[in-house]
Amino acid sequence: MNTGLKTDKLNPYDVIVCGAGHAGCEAALAASRCGAEVLILTGNLDTVAQMSCNPAIGGQAKGQIVREIDALGGEMALNTDLSAIQFKLLNSSKGPAVQAPRAQCDKKAYQLRMKHVLELNENITTFQSIVDGLIIKKDKCVGVKTTLGINFYGKSIVVTTGTFLRALMHVGKEKAEGGRLGDHVAKGLSADFTEYGIELNRFKTGTPPRLLGRSINFEKTETQYGDKEPTKFAFYDTRNQEEMFHVEQKGRWFHVEQSQPLPTVQCFTTRTTSQTAEIIKQNLHLSPLYKGDISGTGPRYCPSVEDKIVRFGEKEGHRIYLEPEGINTDEWYVNGLSTSLPFDVQKDVVQSIPGLEQAIIIRPAYAVEYDYANPTQLTRSLESLKIESLFFAGQINGTSGYEEAAAQGLVAGINSARKALDQNPIIFGRDEGYIGVLIDDLVTKGTTEPYRMFTSRAEYRLLFNHTSSELRYLPKLQITNLISQERKQAIVSKAKLINEWVLRMRTEKVYANDTYSDLVKRGENEMVLPKDFRKLHKETRSEILYRVKYEGYLLRELKNIDRMKDSERIKIPKSFSYEDIPGLRKESAEKLSVIKPETLAQANRISGVNPSDISVLMILLAKSNTN
Amino acid sequence: MRECDTIVSLATIAGESALGVIRVSGKLCKTLCEDIFNITTPTPRTATVRNYLSIKGKTVDQVLLTFFENGKSYTGEQTLELTFHGNPLIANQILDDLIKRKCRLAEPGEYTKRAFLNGKIDLSQAEAVAELISASSEIEIEIANHQLRGSLSKRLHVIQSGIINLQAQFEASIDFPEDEIKEKNVGEILTIVKPLKSAITQLINSTNIKSTLSQGIKISLIGPPNVGKSTLFNNLVHENRALVSKDSGTTRDYLSKELNIGGYKVELFDTAGIRKTTSEVEQLGIQNSIRLIDDSAIVLLVFDSSLPYPTEFYNSIRKEIKSKAIIVVENKNDLKREISSSDYPRNSKVITTSMIEDGCSENIISEIEKVLSDQFKINPSSDILVSKRQSNHLVDARAHLDEVVSLISSSINEEIILQELKLSIESINSIIGRTDNEDMLDQLFQNFCIGK
């Protein structure tokens, strides 16, 4: 029951979320679904769930993550579907495992809906205030301090401060404090983290300029149309009508949606020219990224335009994408032109590009450097190893991307709530989906650049096609309350239906000695399949066909998972000491002490730990077990 | 970490000996008794003589097998001990066969490790065991590193990079679909895979060379009867070992002797003179000789230079001799020369000699040395693979590349092809150490201008 803002030490919230970005929102909503009473604090209520960069959700590997978030009851998928202005399925000509949905969104519609969902949720209180300190008692976090001088107390605290910690923005020589143009900076927290032994490093990222649409000559660009039939993110075949209007309040579903769907738009592309390259080359000395004025590593997969020119010359010109930021705005995002060059150079660069000769920049491009906390200091439930009940999620962990942040928020939300309610954490494995891969990569290996998910990071990628998301998480859904009973039941039925069909296709013979499975593998048209198959929901059909067609390969992956699970079973107790172990190499002992892997298999994944180290550990674990 | 695997290894020293012992430990032992020896309920701790039947149904050797049941063996698991005739070829055949039957070669110290984990060794020995394992692993790693420090290690890294590069190619087009990576067509990919496969094949062959080297390179003396083979053999061996008599056909079978020629271990074979004969014994001997040609790396064709070219003899061995290195020894040059060298097989070296001369075999030995160093260009410090296990991994790596080739030609999805490529990389990882997805990403970002 929401009784307003609580500041009493003896009546703490269950979960306090610091930051209302993509990670923060998912964390708050997930925690509330788990039955926790949540307080979410943000420095600016007008930028809740703001898309700082690209006005799009999804894409390669990220689209798959968003669907997994939906499978686990998260909000991002639905929020995207209902604010999308263009849908596109990437890699549609490739196999289902690497097809990924993507959508351009109206930025404002996206954040307004998310804010509204937060506000309507009975278990969540929102409050505008910057968190600038932690309240720690005996190595456990019990609350937060804010710049207003008010303290809030909670059983679990989730840090989702994004890129705001000691953030510094650069436009050429000009520096300004702030995690985002026009936004604030959070200074106090970094000091607290360092004081309590939480290691911080610095990353940087960049964002391109925004242009005024009416100043762009679209005639000189190529049009990029969306898909006629959109591939949406949320699963609609397992939801009933009411549930689509998502928020439950006082026992009934509350309408949050607009009555009309948003209109669709086109995007456009153009290219840089040799003139662009010239301008950049001549002004490299003014780029803080190149002068080394910005500390912190940037992402290789999102190079600044200076990077591209220097490393790859001009090719035939680098592609630039022009994406509208919304329906009710004339602001356009210039994808591919991320830079920290001074503003007047930016103008010249922009105007050297076909179509943009007269373009007006309404927001300059800039680079931002910020603190992040080394994620290897976390457990697999995203709880800090140093401070109990303190959870970290989102870009604060060194990731990039809204989707990666939201996934972590979901996990931290679930586990912070469960911690507050004295329940065991839920651990996501590498064999379940991209979310497990994300968490395990961060916590076990750490990252040297802003981490972004690629399908290649998932060794069981073939099993992670986006249509199978709900089915993969069914075991977790059954032991939690992340989705409604009705939806749970619907997913169970869906799983049963799919398995029955796959079995039927494999065993039922059609012509001569061919089963349906044989026909599918041969590439025969869907018309040869039984009538009642064609009546199934589109997504169910594609899932069945996928399993039938790639049966052998999928089976092999499942076998690999079984073998992996065997070794995951050997647990390493929290208190295990790596000091003075004969036969354990010093460097390995150091790494193991820092990362504190929870299973022997996880230890094996730490870079630098080799098989002989694992052998030694195995023996000692057996010894300590028999003791 | 495959604790549930059944492990096998040679328990006695590799090489020739009267007997060899292979140890098997794990839950497959009982099944193996059934499948290999047709024993459904083996009596534990009782030695039985049986024929070892390979997975193809061939008898490999007659062995003495002892089965130990769960809990009552060294490791605590079901164990099988096989004693066989101590021939390294048989040892390899049995090990290969067991691997085909889903066993795995044991890691160093693994039996003892299992013994401890199953409580067969007590706690006070735990530290010693840990040290033993890590020590032997470190030694193994050290030995491996030492051996691999040379051109072999570099070669493997080059091959590994080549495969990772190809992987990056595919991954780029999957994970960056909007970056217009020009996808390579089938032909271009095959051009990349082919040299990788031959590089691997070369390395696999060098293992074969290694085992040939350690077992001895076979050189056989072949020729019609009474041309002086046995005398030559004795001269080369410095001993009167063969029977020499004026009666043609004295050497009924073959005799062999180990020699060191030019630093190479050589097994020299004297053979029965090949001719048409009614004597059954002699016929058998001749058949053996012909088979021996097949096994030999070098053949010394010995002719009586005072007789015309023995065409009938040559025709009977023409097929087998085709791929061999040949040294023609024109013996008895003290007599009048009748033979014509135009009939000699092409590309053969020729030596004229007379066995009654002193030091007549010196020329022959230096010629053999030349051929040996030509054929077996090995740099012992860098080209030798340490173990059969590593060669097995290379065979696996190549097989996965083969699979990649057949998948590509059938235009199947890239992500499926990538799984095969990854398996290939893993196989090589098992020899030179682990790679990470980061290595592939490094290549990817180096080669392609990606990202917005």
mmCIF file of C-alpha atoms in Angstrom, chain A residues 237-361:
data_model
loop_
_atom_site.group_PDB
_atom_site.id
_atom_site.type_symbol
_atom_site.label_atom_id
_atom_site.label_comp_id
_atom_site.label_asym_id
_atom_site.label_seq_id
_atom_site.Cartn_x
_atom_site.Cartn_y
_atom_site.Cartn_z
ATOM 1 C CA ASP A 237 -0.609 -14.691 -28.600
ATOM 2 C CA THR A 238 -0.200 -15.350 -24.881
ATOM 3 C CA ARG A 239 -1.773 -12.165 -23.634
ATOM 4 C CA ASN A 240 -5.454 -11.476 -23.416
ATOM 5 C CA GLN A 241 -6.906 -8.204 -24.685
ATOM 6 C CA GLU A 242 -7.040 -6.548 -21.306
ATOM 7 C CA GLU A 243 -3.454 -7.290 -20.475
ATOM 8 C CA MET A 244 -2.260 -5.246 -23.391
ATOM 9 C CA PHE A 245 -3.302 -2.176 -21.528
ATOM 10 C CA HIS A 246 -0.856 -3.012 -19.050
ATOM 11 C CA VAL A 247 -0.936 -1.626 -15.611
ATOM 12 C CA GLU A 248 -2.882 -3.314 -12.857
ATOM 13 C CA GLN A 249 -4.372 -0.982 -10.347
ATOM 14 C CA LYS A 250 -6.715 -1.909 -7.542
ATOM 15 C CA GLY A 251 -7.431 -5.242 -9.136
ATOM 16 C CA ARG A 252 -8.239 -4.122 -12.639
ATOM 17 C CA TRP A 253 -6.285 -3.298 -15.754
ATOM 18 C CA PHE A 254 -5.833 0.376 -16.394
ATOM 19 C CA HIS A 255 -5.799 1.902 -19.823
ATOM 20 C CA VAL A 256 -2.577 3.653 -20.711
ATOM 21 C CA GLU A 257 -2.662 3.613 -24.464
ATOM 22 C CA GLN A 258 -3.684 6.124 -27.046
ATOM 23 C CA SER A 259 -6.706 5.094 -28.994
ATOM 24 C CA GLN A 260 -4.997 5.530 -32.335
ATOM 25 C CA PRO A 261 -1.794 3.758 -33.336
ATOM 26 C CA LEU A 262 1.026 6.075 -34.347
ATOM 27 C CA PRO A 263 1.593 6.723 -38.060
ATOM 28 C CA THR A 264 4.613 5.143 -39.712
ATOM 29 C CA VAL A 265 7.570 7.014 -41.169
ATOM 30 C CA GLN A 266 10.508 6.530 -43.493
ATOM 31 C CA CYS A 267 14.178 6.882 -42.763
ATOM 32 C CA PHE A 268 16.744 8.099 -45.246
ATOM 33 C CA THR A 269 20.381 7.490 -45.967
ATOM 34 C CA THR A 270 23.220 9.394 -47.559
ATOM 35 C CA ARG A 271 27.016 9.166 -47.523
ATOM 36 C CA THR A 272 30.039 11.153 -46.499
ATOM 37 C CA THR A 273 32.222 12.489 -49.300
ATOM 38 C CA SER A 274 35.919 13.013 -49.850
ATOM 39 C CA GLN A 275 35.307 16.583 -48.791
ATOM 40 C CA THR A 276 33.991 15.330 -45.461
ATOM 41 C CA ALA A 277 37.134 13.280 -45.023
ATOM 42 C CA GLU A 278 39.288 16.303 -45.806
ATOM 43 C CA ILE A 279 37.552 18.520 -43.284
ATOM 44 C CA ILE A 280 37.900 15.910 -40.576
ATOM 45 C CA LYS A 281 41.537 15.189 -41.339
ATOM 46 C CA GLN A 282 42.401 18.840 -41.211
ATOM 47 C CA ASN A 283 40.707 19.308 -37.879
ATOM 48 C CA LEU A 284 41.721 16.159 -36.073
ATOM 49 C CA HIS A 285 43.918 18.169 -33.772
ATOM 50 C CA LEU A 286 40.809 19.855 -32.435
ATOM 51 C CA SER A 287 39.102 16.607 -31.550
ATOM 52 C CA PRO A 288 39.388 15.858 -27.838
ATOM 53 C CA LEU A 289 38.933 12.180 -28.642
ATOM 54 C CA TYR A 290 42.049 12.286 -30.754
ATOM 55 C CA LYS A 291 44.046 14.619 -28.652
ATOM 56 C CA GLY A 292 43.586 12.259 -25.770
ATOM 57 C CA ASP A 293 41.795 14.874 -23.727
ATOM 58 C CA ILE A 294 39.134 12.394 -22.974
ATOM 59 C CA SER A 295 40.153 9.577 -20.705
ATOM 60 C CA GLY A 296 38.269 6.384 -20.906
ATOM 61 C CA THR A 297 37.816 3.852 -23.650
ATOM 62 C CA GLY A 298 35.156 4.110 -26.272
ATOM 63 C CA PRO A 299 33.286 1.373 -28.072
ATOM 64 C CA ARG A 300 34.780 -0.120 -31.218
ATOM 65 C CA TYR A 301 31.387 -0.836 -32.689
ATOM 66 C CA CYS A 302 30.329 2.778 -32.467
ATOM 67 C CA PRO A 303 33.337 4.634 -33.742
ATOM 68 C CA SER A 304 33.331 8.386 -33.981
ATOM 69 C CA VAL A 305 33.402 9.678 -37.504
ATOM 70 C CA GLU A 306 37.006 10.782 -36.873
ATOM 71 C CA ASP A 307 37.804 7.134 -36.098
ATOM 72 C CA LYS A 308 36.213 5.953 -39.292
ATOM 73 C CA ILE A 309 38.065 8.391 -41.494
ATOM 74 C CA VAL A 310 41.405 7.784 -39.863
ATOM 75 C CA ARG A 311 41.215 4.019 -39.852
ATOM 76 C CA PHE A 312 39.302 3.277 -42.990
ATOM 77 C CA GLY A 313 39.916 6.255 -45.214
ATOM 78 C CA GLU A 314 36.759 7.026 -47.059
ATOM 79 C CA LYS A 315 35.787 3.728 -48.664
ATOM 80 C CA GLU A 316 33.112 4.874 -51.069
ATOM 81 C CA GLY A 317 31.925 7.211 -48.403
ATOM 82 C CA HIS A 318 30.573 6.135 -45.046
ATOM 83 C CA ARG A 319 26.880 5.618 -44.811
ATOM 84 C CA ILE A 320 24.868 8.088 -42.792
ATOM 85 C CA TYR A 321 21.313 7.336 -41.653
ATOM 86 C CA LEU A 322 18.748 10.075 -41.047
ATOM 87 C CA GLU A 323 16.149 9.022 -38.484
ATOM 88 C CA PRO A 324 13.197 11.098 -37.283
ATOM 89 C CA GLU A 325 13.006 11.470 -33.531
ATOM 90 C CA GLY A 326 9.249 11.462 -33.440
ATOM 91 C CA ILE A 327 5.937 12.269 -34.990
ATOM 92 C CA ASN A 328 5.387 15.625 -33.356
ATOM 93 C CA THR A 329 8.856 16.974 -33.904
ATOM 94 C CA ASP A 330 11.042 18.013 -36.814
ATOM 95 C CA GLU A 331 14.190 16.876 -35.072
ATOM 96 C CA TRP A 332 16.263 14.316 -36.938
ATOM 97 C CA TYR A 333 18.997 12.024 -35.616
ATOM 98 C CA VAL A 334 22.095 11.607 -37.784
ATOM 99 C CA ASN A 335 23.234 8.062 -37.292
ATOM 100 C CA GLY A 336 26.918 7.582 -38.112
ATOM 101 C CA LEU A 337 28.133 11.048 -37.348
ATOM 102 C CA SER A 338 29.126 10.686 -33.732
ATOM 103 C CA THR A 339 31.911 13.165 -32.976
ATOM 104 C CA SER A 340 33.401 15.558 -30.435
ATOM 105 C CA LEU A 341 34.810 18.036 -32.928
ATOM 106 C CA PRO A 342 34.169 21.716 -32.215
ATOM 107 C CA PHE A 343 30.823 23.060 -33.256
ATOM 108 C CA ASP A 344 31.967 25.082 -36.259
ATOM 109 C CA VAL A 345 33.793 22.062 -37.624
ATOM 110 C CA GLN A 346 30.643 20.017 -37.068
ATOM 111 C CA LYS A 347 28.753 22.484 -39.222
ATOM 112 C CA ASP A 348 31.257 22.101 -42.053
ATOM 113 C CA VAL A 349 31.236 18.344 -41.749
ATOM 114 C CA VAL A 350 27.455 18.193 -41.891
ATOM 115 C CA GLN A 351 27.209 20.535 -44.831
ATOM 116 C CA SER A 352 29.696 18.502 -46.850
ATOM 117 C CA ILE A 353 27.244 15.622 -46.967
ATOM 118 C CA PRO A 354 24.771 15.321 -49.878
ATOM 119 C CA GLY A 355 21.317 16.379 -48.740
ATOM 120 C CA LEU A 356 22.670 18.244 -45.728
ATOM 121 C CA GLU A 357 24.228 21.199 -47.536
ATOM 122 C CA GLN A 358 21.793 23.582 -45.888
ATOM 123 C CA ALA A 359 21.093 21.548 -42.779
ATOM 124 C CA ILE A 360 20.657 23.369 -39.491
ATOM 125 C CA ILE A 361 22.075 21.752 -36.371
#
